[in-house]
């Protein structure tokens, strides 16, 4: 995404799947995994290439080639893709969440969440590559959430 804050994703050519659901997921920098694991989970971390499993019904958040996995309970933050819709945090840097977006739309007829996040990105304040569990820019997710809230109320 051209407006994204994250420099090139940590994508690799290696493909391996989540042992729980067989999704391939996207590569996540090891720094992101380390930053978001709880103290206890961090003690189980094995160095390697980790991927983010985006499948909502799968309990796994991070997995590696050797089937080492971490689930939502192993993370310091709730994972947007794994939580039930309604009040989920979408932007981990600036706190944009579904409930606030919906409230803003009800109050004003639209949401400026995308523009707010974009202004922060332009100002160099974004840290999605570390704060967002998927290790990538949230702007697409914020845009999707605003679109869904606008369409479905």
Coordinates of N, CA and C in Angstrom, one line a residue:
X1 N 0.9 -1.2 0.0 CA 0.0 0.0 0.0 C 0.9 1.2 0.0
X2 N 0.7 2.1 -0.9 CA 1.5 3.3 -1.1 C 1.5 4.2 0.1
X3 N 0.4 4.3 0.8 CA 0.3 5.1 2.0 C 0.7 4.4 3.3
X4 N 1.2 3.3 3.2 CA 1.5 2.5 4.3 C 2.8 3.0 5.0
X5 N 2.8 2.8 6.3 CA 3.9 3.3 7.2 C 5.0 2.2 7.2
X6 N 4.7 1.0 6.9 CA 5.7 -0.1 7.1 C 6.6 -0.2 5.8
X7 N 7.9 -0.1 6.0 CA 8.7 -0.4 4.9 C 8.5 -1.9 4.5
X8 N 9.0 -2.3 3.3 CA 8.7 -3.6 2.8 C 8.5 -4.7 3.8
X9 N 7.5 -5.5 3.6 CA 7.2 -6.5 4.6 C 8.3 -7.5 4.7
X10 N 8.4 -8.2 5.8 CA 9.4 -9.2 6.0 C 9.1 -10.5 5.3
X11 N 8.6 -10.5 4.1 CA 8.1 -11.6 3.4 C 9.3 -12.5 2.9
X12 N 9.1 -13.8 2.9 CA 10.2 -14.7 2.5 C 9.6 -15.6 1.4
X13 N 10.4 -16.3 0.7 CA 9.9 -17.2 -0.3 C 9.5 -18.5 0.3
X14 N 9.9 -18.8 1.6 CA 9.5 -20.0 2.2 C 8.0 -20.1 2.5
X15 N 7.5 -21.2 2.2 CA 6.0 -21.4 2.4 C 5.9 -22.6 3.3
X16 N 5.1 -22.4 4.4 CA 4.8 -23.4 5.3 C 3.4 -23.0 5.9
X17 N 2.7 -24.0 6.4 CA 1.3 -23.7 6.8 C 1.2 -23.8 8.3
X18 N 0.1 -23.2 8.8 CA -0.3 -23.3 10.2 C -0.7 -24.7 10.4
X19 N -0.2 -25.4 11.4 CA -0.5 -26.8 11.7 C -2.0 -26.9 12.1
X20 N -2.6 -25.9 12.7 CA -4.0 -26.0 13.1 C -5.0 -25.8 12.0
X21 N -4.7 -24.9 11.0 CA -5.8 -24.7 10.0 C -5.3 -24.7 8.6
X22 N -4.0 -24.9 8.4 CA -3.3 -25.0 7.1 C -3.2 -23.7 6.3
X23 N -3.5 -22.6 6.9 CA -3.4 -21.3 6.3 C -1.9 -21.0 6.2
X24 N -1.4 -20.4 5.1 CA 0.0 -20.0 5.0 C 0.3 -18.7 5.7
X25 N -0.6 -17.8 5.8 CA -0.3 -16.6 6.6 C 0.8 -15.7 5.9
X26 N 1.1 -14.6 6.6 CA 2.1 -13.7 6.1 C 3.3 -13.7 7.1
X27 N 4.5 -13.5 6.5 CA 5.7 -13.4 7.3 C 5.6 -12.3 8.3
X28 N 6.1 -12.5 9.5 CA 6.1 -11.5 10.6 C 7.6 -11.5 11.1
X29 N 8.1 -10.3 11.2 CA 9.4 -10.1 11.8 C 9.5 -10.6 13.2
X30 N 10.6 -11.3 13.5 CA 10.8 -11.9 14.8 C 10.7 -10.8 15.9
X31 N 11.1 -9.6 15.6 CA 10.9 -8.5 16.6 C 9.5 -8.3 17.0
X32 N 8.6 -8.3 16.1 CA 7.1 -8.2 16.4 C 6.7 -9.3 17.3
X33 N 7.0 -10.5 17.0 CA 6.7 -11.7 17.8 C 7.2 -11.5 19.2
X34 N 8.5 -11.1 19.4 CA 9.1 -10.9 20.7 C 8.4 -9.8 21.4
X35 N 8.1 -8.7 20.8 CA 7.5 -7.6 21.4 C 6.1 -7.8 21.9
X36 N 5.3 -8.7 21.3 CA 3.9 -8.9 21.6 C 3.7 -10.1 22.5
X37 N 4.6 -11.0 22.7 CA 4.4 -12.2 23.5 C 4.5 -11.8 25.0
X38 N 3.7 -12.5 25.8 CA 3.7 -12.3 27.2 C 5.1 -12.8 27.7
X39 N 5.4 -12.5 29.0 CA 6.7 -12.9 29.5 C 6.8 -14.5 29.5
X40 N 5.8 -15.1 29.9 CA 5.8 -16.6 29.9 C 5.9 -17.2 28.5
X41 N 5.2 -16.7 27.6 CA 5.3 -17.2 26.2 C 6.6 -16.9 25.6
X42 N 7.2 -15.8 25.9 CA 8.5 -15.4 25.3 C 9.6 -16.4 25.7
X43 N 9.4 -17.0 26.9 CA 10.4 -18.1 27.3 C 10.3 -19.3 26.5
X44 N 9.2 -19.5 25.7 CA 9.1 -20.7 24.8 C 9.6 -20.4 23.4
X45 N 9.9 -19.1 23.1 CA 10.2 -18.7 21.7 C 11.4 -19.4 21.2
X46 N 11.4 -19.9 20.0 CA 12.5 -20.5 19.3 C 12.8 -19.6 18.1
X47 N 14.0 -19.1 18.0 CA 14.4 -18.3 16.8 C 14.0 -19.0 15.5
X48 N 13.5 -18.2 14.6 CA 13.1 -18.7 13.3 C 12.2 -17.8 12.5
X49 N 11.7 -18.3 11.4 CA 10.8 -17.5 10.6 C 9.3 -17.8 11.1
X50 N 8.7 -16.7 11.5 CA 7.3 -16.9 12.0 C 6.3 -16.3 11.0
X51 N 5.1 -16.8 11.0 CA 4.1 -16.3 10.1 C 2.8 -16.0 11.0
X52 N 2.0 -15.1 10.5 CA 0.8 -14.7 11.2 C -0.4 -15.4 10.6
X53 N -1.2 -16.1 11.4 CA -2.3 -16.8 10.9 C -3.5 -15.9 11.0
X54 N -4.1 -15.5 9.9 CA -5.2 -14.5 10.0 C -6.6 -15.1 10.1
X55 N -6.7 -16.5 10.1 CA -8.0 -17.2 10.1 C -8.7 -16.9 11.5
X56 N -9.9 -16.3 11.5 CA -10.5 -15.9 12.7 C -10.9 -17.1 13.6
X57 N -11.2 -18.2 13.0 CA -11.6 -19.4 13.8 C -10.4 -20.2 14.3
X58 N -9.2 -19.9 13.9 CA -8.0 -20.6 14.3 C -7.5 -20.0 15.6
X59 N -7.1 -20.8 16.6 CA -6.6 -20.2 17.8 C -5.2 -19.8 17.7
X60 N -4.4 -20.2 16.6 CA -3.0 -19.9 16.5 C -2.9 -18.5 15.9
X61 N -2.0 -17.7 16.5 CA -1.7 -16.4 16.0 C -0.3 -16.4 15.2
X62 N 0.7 -17.0 15.8 CA 2.0 -17.1 15.2 C 2.4 -18.6 15.1
X63 N 3.1 -19.0 14.0 CA 3.6 -20.3 13.8 C 4.9 -20.3 13.0
X64 N 5.6 -21.3 13.2 CA 6.9 -21.4 12.4 C 6.9 -22.8 11.6
X65 N 8.0 -23.0 10.9 CA 8.1 -24.2 10.1 C 8.1 -25.5 10.9
X66 N 8.6 -25.4 12.2 CA 8.7 -26.5 13.0 C 7.4 -26.7 13.9
X67 N 6.4 -26.0 13.5 CA 5.1 -26.1 14.2 C 5.1 -25.6 15.6
X68 N 6.0 -24.7 16.0 CA 6.0 -24.0 17.2 C 4.8 -22.9 17.0
X69 N 3.9 -22.8 18.0 CA 2.8 -21.9 17.8 C 2.6 -21.1 19.1
X70 N 2.0 -19.9 18.8 CA 1.5 -19.1 19.9 C 0.1 -18.7 19.6
X71 N -0.7 -18.7 20.6 CA -2.2 -18.4 20.5 C -2.5 -17.0 21.1
X72 N -3.7 -16.6 21.0 CA -4.1 -15.3 21.5 C -3.8 -15.1 23.0
X73 N -3.9 -16.2 23.8 CA -3.6 -16.0 25.2 C -2.1 -15.8 25.4
X74 N -1.2 -16.1 24.4 CA 0.2 -15.8 24.6 C 0.6 -14.4 24.2
X75 N -0.3 -13.6 23.8 CA 0.0 -12.2 23.4 C -0.5 -11.2 24.4
X76 N 0.2 -10.1 24.4 CA 0.0 -9.0 25.4 C -1.3 -8.2 24.9
X77 N -1.6 -8.3 23.7 CA -2.8 -7.5 23.1 C -3.8 -8.4 22.5
X78 N -5.1 -8.0 22.5 CA -6.0 -8.8 21.7 C -5.7 -8.7 20.2
X79 N -6.0 -9.7 19.5 CA -5.7 -9.8 18.1 C -6.9 -9.5 17.3
X80 N -7.0 -8.4 16.6 CA -8.2 -8.0 15.8 C -8.8 -9.1 15.1
X81 N -8.0 -9.8 14.3 CA -8.5 -10.9 13.4 C -9.1 -12.1 14.2
X82 N -8.8 -12.2 15.5 CA -9.2 -13.3 16.3 C -10.3 -13.0 17.2
X83 N -10.7 -11.7 17.4 CA -11.7 -11.3 18.3 C -13.1 -11.2 17.6
X84 N -14.1 -11.3 18.4 CA -15.5 -11.2 17.8 C -15.7 -9.7 17.3
X85 N -16.4 -9.5 16.2 CA -16.6 -8.2 15.8 C -17.4 -7.3 16.8
X86 N -17.2 -6.0 16.7 CA -18.0 -5.1 17.6 C -17.2 -4.1 18.3
X87 N -16.2 -4.5 19.1 CA -15.4 -3.5 19.8 C -13.9 -3.7 19.6
X88 N -13.5 -4.4 18.6 CA -12.1 -4.7 18.4 C -11.2 -3.5 18.1
X89 N -10.0 -3.5 18.6 CA -9.0 -2.5 18.3 C -8.5 -2.9 16.9
X90 N -8.4 -1.9 16.0 CA -8.0 -2.1 14.7 C -6.6 -1.5 14.5
X91 N -6.4 -0.3 15.0 CA -5.1 0.4 14.9 C -4.4 0.4 16.2
X92 N -3.4 -0.4 16.3 CA -2.7 -0.6 17.5 C -1.8 0.6 17.9
X93 N -1.5 1.4 17.0 CA -0.7 2.6 17.4 C -1.5 3.8 17.9
X94 N -2.7 4.0 17.3 CA -3.5 5.2 17.6 C -4.8 4.9 18.2
X95 N -5.1 3.6 18.5 CA -6.3 3.2 19.3 C -7.6 3.3 18.5
X96 N -7.6 3.3 17.2 CA -8.9 3.3 16.5 C -9.5 1.9 16.7
X97 N -10.8 1.9 17.0 CA -11.5 0.7 17.2 C -12.9 0.7 16.6
X98 N -13.5 -0.4 16.5 CA -14.8 -0.5 15.8 C -15.9 0.2 16.5
X99 N -15.9 0.2 17.8 CA -17.0 0.9 18.6 C -16.9 2.4 18.3
X100 N -15.7 3.0 18.4 CA -15.6 4.4 18.2 C -15.9 4.8 16.8
X101 N -15.5 4.0 15.8 CA -15.8 4.2 14.4 C -17.3 4.3 14.2
X102 N -18.0 3.3 14.8 CA -19.5 3.2 14.7 C -20.1 4.4 15.3
X103 N -19.7 4.7 16.5 CA -20.2 5.9 17.2 C -20.1 7.2 16.4
X104 N -18.9 7.4 15.8 CA -18.6 8.5 15.0 C -19.5 8.6 13.8
X105 N -19.8 7.4 13.2 CA -20.7 7.4 12.0 C -22.1 7.7 12.4
X106 N -22.5 7.2 13.6 CA -23.9 7.4 14.0 C -24.0 8.9 14.4
X107 N -23.0 9.5 14.9 CA -23.1 10.9 15.3 C -22.9 11.9 14.2
X108 N -22.0 11.6 13.2 CA -21.7 12.6 12.1 C -22.1 12.1 10.7
X109 N -22.4 10.8 10.6 CA -22.7 10.3 9.2 C -21.5 9.7 8.5
X110 N -20.3 9.9 9.1 CA -19.1 9.3 8.5 C -18.0 9.2 9.6
X111 N -16.9 8.6 9.2 CA -15.8 8.4 10.1 C -14.5 9.0 9.4
X112 N -13.7 9.7 10.2 CA -12.5 10.2 9.7 C -11.3 9.4 10.2
X113 N -11.6 8.1 10.6 CA -10.5 7.3 11.2 C -9.4 7.0 10.2
X114 N -9.7 6.8 8.9 CA -8.7 6.6 7.9 C -7.8 7.8 7.8
X115 N -8.4 9.0 7.7 CA -7.7 10.2 7.6 C -6.8 10.5 8.8
X116 N -7.3 10.2 10.0 CA -6.5 10.4 11.2 C -5.3 9.5 11.2
X117 N -5.5 8.2 10.9 CA -4.3 7.3 10.8 C -3.4 7.7 9.7
X118 N -3.9 8.1 8.6 CA -3.0 8.6 7.5 C -2.2 9.8 7.9
X119 N -2.8 10.7 8.6 CA -2.0 11.9 9.1 C -0.9 11.5 10.1
X120 N -1.1 10.5 10.9 CA -0.1 10.0 11.8 C 1.0 9.3 11.0
X121 N 0.6 8.6 10.0 CA 1.6 7.9 9.2 C 2.5 8.9 8.5
X122 N 1.9 10.0 7.9 CA 2.7 11.0 7.3 C 3.6 11.8 8.2
X123 N 3.2 11.8 9.5 CA 4.0 12.5 10.5 C 5.1 11.6 11.1
X124 N 5.2 10.4 10.6 CA 6.2 9.4 11.0 C 6.0 8.8 12.4
X125 N 4.7 8.8 12.9 CA 4.5 8.3 14.2 C 4.1 6.8 14.3
X126 N 3.9 6.2 13.1 CA 3.4 4.8 13.1 C 4.4 3.8 13.5
X127 N 4.0 2.7 14.1 CA 4.9 1.6 14.5 C 4.2 0.3 14.3
X128 N 3.4 0.2 13.2 CA 2.6 -1.0 13.0 C 3.5 -2.2 12.9
X129 N 4.7 -2.1 12.3 CA 5.6 -3.2 12.1 C 5.9 -3.9 13.5
X130 N 5.7 -3.2 14.6 CA 6.0 -3.8 15.9 C 4.7 -3.9 16.7
X131 N 3.8 -2.9 16.7 CA 2.6 -2.9 17.5 C 1.5 -3.8 17.0
X132 N 1.4 -3.9 15.7 CA 0.3 -4.6 15.1 C 0.7 -6.1 15.1
X133 N -0.2 -7.0 15.6 CA 0.2 -8.4 15.7 C 0.5 -9.0 14.3
X134 N -0.1 -8.5 13.3 CA 0.3 -9.1 12.0 C 1.6 -8.5 11.4
X135 N 2.2 -7.5 12.1 CA 3.5 -7.0 11.7 C 3.5 -6.1 10.5
X136 N 2.3 -5.6 10.2 CA 2.2 -4.8 8.9 C 1.2 -3.6 9.2
X137 N 1.2 -2.7 8.3 CA 0.4 -1.5 8.3 C -1.1 -1.9 8.5
X138 N -1.8 -1.1 9.4 CA -3.2 -1.3 9.7 C -4.1 -0.5 8.8
X139 N -3.6 0.4 8.0 CA -4.5 1.3 7.3 C -5.5 0.6 6.4
X140 N -5.1 -0.5 5.8 CA -6.1 -1.3 5.0 C -7.2 -1.8 5.9
X141 N -6.8 -2.3 7.1 CA -7.8 -2.8 8.0 C -8.8 -1.7 8.5
X142 N -8.2 -0.5 8.8 CA -9.0 0.6 9.3 C -10.0 1.0 8.1
X143 N -9.5 1.0 6.9 CA -10.4 1.4 5.8 C -11.5 0.4 5.6
X144 N -11.2 -0.9 5.8 CA -12.2 -2.0 5.7 C -13.2 -1.8 6.8
X145 N -12.8 -1.6 8.0 CA -13.7 -1.4 9.1 C -14.6 -0.2 9.0
X146 N -14.1 0.9 8.5 CA -14.9 2.0 8.2 C -16.0 1.7 7.1
X147 N -15.5 1.1 6.1 CA -16.5 0.7 5.0 C -17.6 -0.2 5.5
X148 N -17.2 -1.2 6.3 CA -18.2 -2.1 6.8 C -19.1 -1.4 7.8
X149 N -18.6 -0.6 8.6 CA -19.5 0.1 9.6 C -20.4 1.1 8.9
X150 N -20.0 1.7 7.8 CA -20.8 2.6 7.0 C -21.9 1.8 6.3
X151 N -21.6 0.6 5.7 CA -22.5 -0.2 5.0 C -23.5 -0.9 5.8
X152 N -23.1 -1.4 7.0 CA -23.9 -2.3 7.8 C -24.4 -1.7 9.1
X153 N -23.9 -0.5 9.4 CA -24.3 0.2 10.6 C -23.8 -0.5 11.7

